[in-house]
């Protein structure tokens, strides 16, 4: 496997556990519309843009809304999500993430963020981690969401590293597909049963050694 010169990180569920806040906010909206959203159904929303997620949630509930109501609901969900996110502190970064990013810096490996979220900068500022990233590709920059490879190809291009020398860290099925489509090493963060398409799957960053897994 070619040596890794850049690491691209998804945000929600990889750097910080905001996935639970997305779930709470979507579930509240669903209940308000008269149906429930299970954790399993929520899995389908990971890595997917806000408006696409809204469409999926509405289809789960069999609810149809006029366009302007969809926009209003998405904005209300986002306001609620941000309200929940404001509970976070720098301690909310997932275990092992900061030491891993420090380690990469020491090794001269560049780091970038590749997220579908339009709130990526706000969240990173909230947990005081904005400075770790040499580039940020977020939902405000991309025109094609995951599983399209655009988000990670843009990150690689910003960092001037060829895709085959990039590793992607992702907790979402759509994100793993995006990394594979970009021709990058796809590291799943989570459960192997869910992230079956990843090259390797780790439960989290604690004790993770990139060099070791490259040689595996
Ligand atoms: C992704 C999350 O990172 O960002 C999705 O996994 C979310 O669940 C998407 O829908 C868009 O986020 P935001 O913050 O722009 O609504
Ligand atoms: Mg994610």
Short mmCIF file of C-alpha atoms and ligand atoms in Angstrom, two decimals:
data_model
loop_
_atom_site.label_atom_id
_atom_site.label_comp_id
_atom_site.label_asym_id
_atom_site.label_seq_id
_atom_site.Cartn_x
_atom_site.Cartn_y
_atom_site.Cartn_z
CA UNK A 1 0.00 0.00 0.00
CA UNK A 2 1.45 3.46 -0.91
CA UNK A 3 2.53 5.52 2.07
CA UNK A 4 -0.02 7.90 3.54
CA UNK A 5 0.83 11.60 3.24
CA UNK A 6 -2.52 13.08 4.22
CA UNK A 7 -5.42 12.07 6.45
CA UNK A 8 -8.93 13.32 5.77
CA UNK A 9 -11.44 13.20 8.58
CA UNK A 10 -15.18 13.19 8.61
CA UNK A 11 -16.45 15.35 11.47
CA UNK A 12 -19.73 14.06 12.90
CA UNK A 13 -19.13 10.72 14.59
CA UNK A 14 -15.37 10.70 13.94
CA UNK A 15 -13.96 13.82 15.60
CA UNK A 16 -16.91 14.45 17.87
CA UNK A 17 -20.12 12.63 18.73
CA UNK A 18 -22.61 15.06 17.25
CA UNK A 19 -24.49 12.18 15.59
CA UNK A 20 -26.56 11.86 18.78
CA UNK A 21 -27.65 15.52 18.47
CA UNK A 22 -28.59 15.12 14.81
CA UNK A 23 -30.66 12.11 15.87
CA UNK A 24 -32.41 13.94 18.71
CA UNK A 25 -33.28 16.90 16.46
CA UNK A 26 -34.57 14.74 13.56
CA UNK A 27 -36.50 12.53 15.96
CA UNK A 28 -38.20 15.53 17.56
CA UNK A 29 -39.23 16.73 14.11
CA UNK A 30 -40.52 13.28 13.18
CA UNK A 31 -42.55 13.02 16.38
CA UNK A 32 -43.96 16.46 15.75
CA UNK A 33 -45.12 15.15 12.38
CA UNK A 34 -46.66 12.09 14.06
CA UNK A 35 -44.15 9.27 13.61
CA UNK A 36 -41.01 7.88 15.26
CA UNK A 37 -37.47 7.59 13.91
CA UNK A 38 -35.54 4.55 15.07
CA UNK A 39 -31.81 4.44 15.66
CA UNK A 40 -31.49 2.02 12.76
CA UNK A 41 -33.31 4.43 10.44
CA UNK A 42 -31.07 7.23 11.72
CA UNK A 43 -28.04 5.27 10.46
CA UNK A 44 -29.20 6.09 6.92
CA UNK A 45 -28.81 9.82 7.63
CA UNK A 46 -25.14 9.68 8.59
CA UNK A 47 -22.95 11.53 6.11
CA UNK A 48 -26.01 12.75 4.18
CA UNK A 49 -26.71 16.46 3.68
CA UNK A 50 -29.38 18.28 5.66
CA UNK A 51 -31.94 18.54 2.85
CA UNK A 52 -31.38 14.97 1.66
CA UNK A 53 -31.72 13.78 5.27
CA UNK A 54 -35.00 15.66 5.54
CA UNK A 55 -36.31 13.88 2.42
CA UNK A 56 -35.31 10.50 3.89
CA UNK A 57 -36.98 11.24 7.24
CA UNK A 58 -40.18 12.41 5.52
CA UNK A 59 -40.21 9.29 3.34
CA UNK A 60 -39.82 7.10 6.45
CA UNK A 61 -42.92 8.72 7.91
CA UNK A 62 -44.75 8.74 4.58
CA UNK A 63 -45.20 12.50 4.97
CA UNK A 64 -45.33 14.94 2.08
CA UNK A 65 -44.75 18.65 2.62
CA UNK A 66 -44.74 21.67 0.34
CA UNK A 67 -41.28 23.02 -0.53
CA UNK A 68 -41.44 26.07 1.75
CA UNK A 69 -42.51 23.92 4.69
CA UNK A 70 -39.53 21.62 4.03
CA UNK A 71 -37.19 24.61 4.17
CA UNK A 72 -38.80 25.79 7.39
CA UNK A 73 -38.55 22.33 8.97
CA UNK A 74 -34.89 21.93 7.97
CA UNK A 75 -34.08 25.36 9.45
CA UNK A 76 -35.92 24.49 12.68
CA UNK A 77 -34.08 21.16 12.91
CA UNK A 78 -30.78 22.96 12.45
CA UNK A 79 -31.59 25.53 15.13
CA UNK A 80 -32.44 22.74 17.56
CA UNK A 81 -29.28 20.82 16.55
CA UNK A 82 -27.08 23.88 17.17
CA UNK A 83 -28.79 24.50 20.50
CA UNK A 84 -27.88 20.93 21.54
CA UNK A 85 -24.32 21.36 20.21
CA UNK A 86 -23.80 24.38 22.44
CA UNK A 87 -23.68 21.96 25.40
CA UNK A 88 -20.36 20.70 24.05
CA UNK A 89 -16.97 21.64 25.41
CA UNK A 90 -13.43 20.77 24.21
CA UNK A 91 -13.73 17.59 26.32
CA UNK A 92 -16.31 16.31 23.88
CA UNK A 93 -13.76 15.42 21.21
CA UNK A 94 -13.84 11.63 20.86
CA UNK A 95 -11.22 9.69 22.84
CA UNK A 96 -7.79 9.51 21.21
CA UNK A 97 -8.57 12.01 18.43
CA UNK A 98 -6.35 14.86 19.66
CA UNK A 99 -3.31 12.64 20.37
CA UNK A 100 -3.73 11.05 16.93
CA UNK A 101 -3.84 14.46 15.19
CA UNK A 102 -0.78 15.57 17.21
CA UNK A 103 1.02 12.42 16.15
CA UNK A 104 0.24 13.05 12.47
CA UNK A 105 1.60 16.60 12.76
CA UNK A 106 4.81 15.26 14.28
CA UNK A 107 5.16 12.81 11.40
CA UNK A 108 4.63 15.56 8.82
CA UNK A 109 1.33 14.05 7.64
CA UNK A 110 -1.21 16.69 6.69
CA UNK A 111 -4.77 16.68 8.01
CA UNK A 112 -7.97 17.84 6.38
CA UNK A 113 -11.65 17.82 7.22
CA UNK A 114 -14.17 16.35 4.77
CA UNK A 115 -17.68 16.86 6.06
CA UNK A 116 -21.16 17.22 4.59
CA UNK A 117 -22.02 19.58 7.44
CA UNK A 118 -22.55 23.29 6.93
CA UNK A 119 -21.85 23.69 10.65
CA UNK A 120 -18.36 22.16 10.54
CA UNK A 121 -16.44 25.31 11.45
CA UNK A 122 -18.81 26.25 14.29
CA UNK A 123 -18.49 22.76 15.77
CA UNK A 124 -14.69 22.69 15.46
CA UNK A 125 -14.48 26.11 17.09
CA UNK A 126 -16.75 24.93 19.88
CA UNK A 127 -14.42 22.03 20.74
CA UNK A 128 -11.35 24.16 20.03
CA UNK A 129 -10.02 21.99 17.21
CA UNK A 130 -10.16 24.25 14.17
CA UNK A 131 -6.39 24.76 14.20
CA UNK A 132 -5.69 21.05 13.65
CA UNK A 133 -6.83 21.11 10.04
CA UNK A 134 -4.79 22.30 7.05
CA UNK A 135 -7.96 22.47 5.01
CA UNK A 136 -11.67 22.29 5.60
CA UNK A 137 -14.05 20.96 2.98
CA UNK A 138 -17.59 21.26 4.29
CA UNK A 139 -21.19 21.36 3.18
CA UNK A 140 -20.78 24.98 2.08
CA UNK A 141 -18.14 24.03 -0.50
CA UNK A 142 -19.31 20.78 -2.02
CA UNK A 143 -21.91 20.47 -4.78
CA UNK A 144 -22.16 16.66 -4.60
CA UNK A 145 -22.66 14.88 -1.29
CA UNK A 146 -21.25 11.57 -0.12
CA UNK A 147 -21.12 8.87 -1.55
CA UNK A 148 -19.77 11.05 -4.36
CA UNK A 149 -15.97 11.35 -3.95
CA UNK A 150 -15.96 15.16 -4.42
CA UNK A 151 -15.53 16.08 -0.74
CA UNK A 152 -12.39 13.99 -0.30
CA UNK A 153 -10.93 14.73 -3.76
CA UNK A 154 -11.26 18.45 -2.95
CA UNK A 155 -9.46 17.88 0.35
CA UNK A 156 -6.64 15.98 -1.35
CA UNK A 157 -6.33 18.69 -3.97
CA UNK A 158 -6.18 21.43 -1.30
CA UNK A 159 -3.40 19.52 0.44
CA UNK A 160 -1.68 18.74 -2.87
CA UNK A 161 -1.51 15.03 -2.12
CA UNK A 162 -2.48 12.35 -4.67
CA UNK A 163 -5.62 10.38 -3.68
CA UNK A 164 -3.71 7.09 -3.37
CA UNK A 165 -1.59 8.68 -0.63
CA UNK A 166 -4.65 9.76 1.39
CA UNK A 167 -6.43 7.93 4.18
CA UNK A 168 -10.04 8.76 5.05
CA UNK A 169 -11.58 8.27 8.49
CA UNK A 170 -15.34 7.80 8.34
CA UNK A 171 -18.20 6.51 10.49
CA UNK A 172 -20.83 6.47 7.73
CA UNK A 173 -21.50 3.95 4.99
CA UNK A 174 -21.90 6.80 2.47
CA UNK A 175 -18.56 8.26 3.59
CA UNK A 176 -16.72 4.95 3.15
CA UNK A 177 -18.19 4.68 -0.35
CA UNK A 178 -17.05 8.23 -1.06
CA UNK A 179 -13.48 7.44 0.11
CA UNK A 180 -13.34 4.25 -1.98
CA UNK A 181 -14.67 6.10 -5.04
CA UNK A 182 -11.88 8.66 -4.52
CA UNK A 183 -9.28 5.86 -4.58
CA UNK A 184 -8.23 6.42 -0.97
CA UNK A 185 -7.56 4.12 1.97
CA UNK A 186 -10.93 3.94 3.76
CA UNK A 187 -10.71 3.56 7.51
CA UNK A 188 -14.07 2.90 9.12
CA UNK A 189 -14.53 4.24 12.63
CA UNK A 190 -17.23 2.17 14.28
CA UNK A 191 -18.59 -1.31 13.79
CA UNK A 192 -17.25 -3.67 11.12
CA UNK A 193 -20.73 -5.10 10.53
CA UNK A 194 -21.99 -1.63 9.48
CA UNK A 195 -18.83 -0.44 7.67
CA UNK A 196 -18.19 -3.64 5.71
CA UNK A 197 -16.90 -1.77 2.63
CA UNK A 198 -14.02 -0.12 4.53
CA UNK A 199 -10.42 -1.31 4.05
CA UNK A 200 -10.01 -1.50 7.79
CA UNK A 201 -12.36 -0.74 10.69
CA UNK A 202 -11.28 0.59 14.08
CA UNK A 203 -13.53 1.08 17.11
CA UNK A 204 -11.92 4.49 17.79
CA UNK A 205 -8.59 6.30 17.78
CA UNK A 206 -7.29 5.14 21.14
CA UNK A 207 -4.25 2.97 20.53
CA UNK A 208 -4.54 3.30 16.74
CA UNK A 209 -1.24 3.33 14.84
CA UNK A 210 -1.53 4.36 11.19
CA UNK A 211 1.91 3.02 10.19
CA UNK A 212 1.04 -0.41 11.59
CA UNK A 213 -2.22 -0.63 9.71
CA UNK A 214 -0.55 0.48 6.46
CA UNK A 215 1.83 -2.47 6.76
CA UNK A 216 -0.94 -4.90 7.68
C1 LIG B 1 -22.98 15.01 8.29
C2 LIG B 1 -23.84 14.22 9.23
O1 LIG B 1 -21.69 15.11 8.79
O2 LIG B 1 -23.50 16.31 8.10
C3 LIG B 1 -25.28 14.21 8.74
O3 LIG B 1 -23.35 12.89 9.32
C4 LIG B 1 -25.76 15.63 8.55
O4 LIG B 1 -26.07 13.54 9.68
C5 LIG B 1 -24.83 16.36 7.57
O5 LIG B 1 -27.07 15.64 8.02
C6 LIG B 1 -25.23 17.80 7.34
O6 LIG B 1 -25.07 18.50 8.53
P1 LIG B 1 -25.56 19.98 8.82
O7 LIG B 1 -24.82 20.32 10.09
O8 LIG B 1 -25.14 20.84 7.67
O9 LIG B 1 -27.03 19.93 8.98
MG1 LIG B 2 -19.99 11.05 10.19
#
